[in-house]
Amino acid sequence: MNTLVIGSQWGDEGKGKVIDFLTEDADIVVRSQGGSNAGHTVIANGIKYVLHLVPSGILWPGKVNVIANGVVINPTSLVEEITGLRAQGVSITPENLLISDRAHVVLPIHKEIDAAQEEALGDQKIGTTKQGIGPTYADKARRIGIRMVDLVDPVRLEKVLKARIKTANEELARLGWQPADPQVTLDAVMQAAEVLRPHITNTIPVLHKAVVAGKNILFEGAQGAMLDIDFGTYPFVTSSNTSAGGCCTGSGVPPTRIDKSIGVCKAYTTRVGAGPFVTEDAEIADYLHGLGREFGATTGRPRRCGWTDGVVLRFSAMFNGFNEMAMTNLDGLDERDTIKICTAYRLGDQVLEYPPALMEDWERCQPIYETLPGWKQDITKCTKWEELPANCQAYVKRFGEIVGCPVGSVGVGPDREQTISVPH
Ligand code: GDP
Ligand code: IMO
Ligand code: MG
């Protein structure tokens, strides 16, 4: 059984927690896109882990974790992450962490270009994580990128790095930024390469053999469907395919071998960075921030908050082929008198069931809401569906109807154990 676990909104839906919960029955966990822009929180046995590049399956002993070809890897960040996880008692070896030789490398110059481009955009900026993601994927598309395989041979690495830094410095100069020192980059990447080299391999046959042997593979999506470069709120998106298709192109596991697609969603909506957010609501943002919730795992920025956007989720379920939704943070709504769900957008005299393509239209859309009663009760100790209050159950069921995809599980707290299956 090969299962995709995909963010269905704008990221930070709780994918880390859902993956961690599902890993018990998996053999392999694969990251197939994104980079250290991701921040996946897992709370296991009372300890908090934040994963950026390393698949969340690393927290379970005996599982194989693959950073596949579609990921962009900052070697220094990855070494720091591995070191940090080891300090927390996590075992990481060349046997349980494999890195694709075809994954592209994020260099310090990519972070510089990311920051310079954002600055040049002024008030039109995307609000990127400044992790160099866009510039690295741009290099990949321009066919001038450096890949993990280039880190294997130090002589080759020096040659390709120097050449790329030279052209990048010309680019930085055009943006009015200082040039990068090639030697500093070279030293940093060389040092990280020493640590990562034993993990670098051709992961495509590894995954193929696992598929043939009938192993269970989990794909850990990063970001969310509305940040997808094709289907999201373009240009306020990331630079990879965060949706179902990205799992295949980013890993080499073909679509014919995918069995199930799970959409992770919050019981409300959040977004970090700029761009349209039709159901954004200052009052619910204040309420959630007041509870100490919704601050970013990567940047610490307060996340923008709003009600559930059924238009986004309906669209997302369509192009990701979701079989079920894994809803998280249902407990976040415990104290609300009423709860709103957006069922459609109003754009002028039109009613839209799916989002528009044009940014200006997105910005003009008004939410059409349905209002449900809250449950005004602490659900964090509930362990079974039957224990959830009737209004809470009604919200979950109605949510599934509006999205057009049933909710298969709900999260009632951040801990591994705080997940409840929803009967069909
Ligand atoms: P990801 O990027 O999709 O993995 O999500 P993040 O880790 O960035 O953000 C999700 C946040 O919600 C984290 O702080 C999680 O610990 C937390 N979380 C996940 N599920 C639940 C839940 O059901 N209830 C509560 N209270 N917190 C949750
Ligand atoms: P996880 O995996 C939330 C957002 C950024 C910005 C846009 C582009 O933790 O859900 P980028 O640095 O990728 O070029 O930024 O995408 N973004 C995320 N938002 N969760 C994430 O990852 C994100 N990764 C990128 O805030 O709006
Ligand atoms: Mg996150």
CSV table of C-alpha atoms and ligand atoms in Angstrom, one decimal, residues 7 11-18 38-43 48-51 56 220-223 264 266 268 293-298 303 327-332 380 410-415 418-419, ligand 1:
chain,number,residue,atom,x,y,z
A,7,GLY,CA,-1.1,19.3,2.6
A,11,GLY,CA,1.0,24.3,4.4
A,12,ASP,CA,1.4,23.7,8.1
A,13,GLU,CA,-1.8,21.5,8.2
A,14,GLY,CA,-0.1,19.1,10.6
A,15,LYS,CA,1.4,16.7,8.0
A,16,GLY,CA,4.3,15.9,10.3
A,17,LYS,CA,1.9,14.6,13.0
A,18,VAL,CA,-0.2,12.6,10.5
A,38,ALA,CA,9.2,23.0,5.3
A,39,GLY,CA,8.9,22.7,9.0
A,40,HIS,CA,7.1,19.6,10.2
A,41,THR,CA,6.3,19.3,14.0
A,42,VAL,CA,6.0,15.9,15.6
A,43,ILE,CA,5.4,15.5,19.3
A,48,LYS,CA,9.0,18.0,20.3
A,49,TYR,CA,10.9,17.5,17.0
A,50,VAL,CA,10.8,19.9,14.1
A,51,LEU,CA,11.8,18.3,10.8
A,56,SER,CA,9.4,12.3,9.8
A,220,GLU,CA,5.4,13.0,3.1
A,221,GLY,CA,4.2,16.0,1.2
A,222,ALA,CA,5.7,19.4,2.0
A,223,GLN,CA,3.9,22.8,1.8
A,264,VAL,CA,-4.2,16.8,5.6
A,266,LYS,CA,-6.7,22.0,9.6
A,268,TYR,CA,-9.8,26.0,10.0
A,293,ARG,CA,-1.2,28.7,18.5
A,294,GLU,CA,-0.3,29.3,14.9
A,295,PHE,CA,3.3,30.6,15.0
A,296,GLY,CA,5.5,29.2,12.1
A,297,ALA,CA,7.7,26.1,12.8
A,298,THR,CA,10.4,27.4,10.4
A,303,ARG,CA,0.4,32.6,10.7
A,327,MET,CA,-8.3,16.8,9.9
A,328,THR,CA,-6.0,18.3,12.5
A,329,ASN,CA,-6.4,20.9,15.2
A,330,LEU,CA,-10.1,20.3,15.8
A,331,ASP,CA,-9.5,21.2,19.4
A,332,GLY,CA,-8.5,24.7,18.2
A,380,THR,CA,-8.3,17.0,24.0
A,410,VAL,CA,-9.4,14.1,13.4
A,411,GLY,CA,-6.6,15.4,15.6
A,412,VAL,CA,-7.6,16.6,19.1
A,413,GLY,CA,-4.1,17.6,20.3
A,414,PRO,CA,-0.5,17.8,19.0
A,415,ASP,CA,0.6,14.5,20.5
A,418,GLN,CA,-4.3,12.5,20.0
A,419,THR,CA,-5.8,11.1,16.8
B,1,GDP,P1,3.2,20.6,8.9
B,1,GDP,O1,4.1,21.6,8.3
B,1,GDP,O2,2.0,20.3,8.0
B,1,GDP,O3,3.8,19.4,9.4
B,1,GDP,O4,2.6,21.4,10.2
B,1,GDP,P2,3.4,22.2,11.3
B,1,GDP,O5,4.1,21.3,12.1
B,1,GDP,O6,4.1,23.3,10.6
B,1,GDP,O7,2.2,22.9,12.0
B,1,GDP,C1,1.2,22.2,12.6
B,1,GDP,C2,1.0,22.6,14.1
B,1,GDP,O8,-0.1,22.0,14.6
B,1,GDP,C3,2.2,22.0,14.9
B,1,GDP,O9,2.5,22.9,15.9
B,1,GDP,C4,1.6,20.7,15.5
B,1,GDP,O10,2.2,20.3,16.7
B,1,GDP,C5,0.2,21.1,15.7
B,1,GDP,N1,-0.8,20.1,15.6
B,1,GDP,C6,-1.0,19.1,14.7
B,1,GDP,N2,-2.1,18.4,14.9
B,1,GDP,C7,-2.7,19.0,16.0
B,1,GDP,C8,-3.9,18.8,16.6
B,1,GDP,O11,-4.7,17.9,16.3
B,1,GDP,N3,-4.2,19.6,17.7
B,1,GDP,C9,-3.3,20.5,18.2
B,1,GDP,N4,-3.6,21.2,19.2
B,1,GDP,N5,-2.2,20.8,17.5
B,1,GDP,C10,-1.9,20.0,16.4
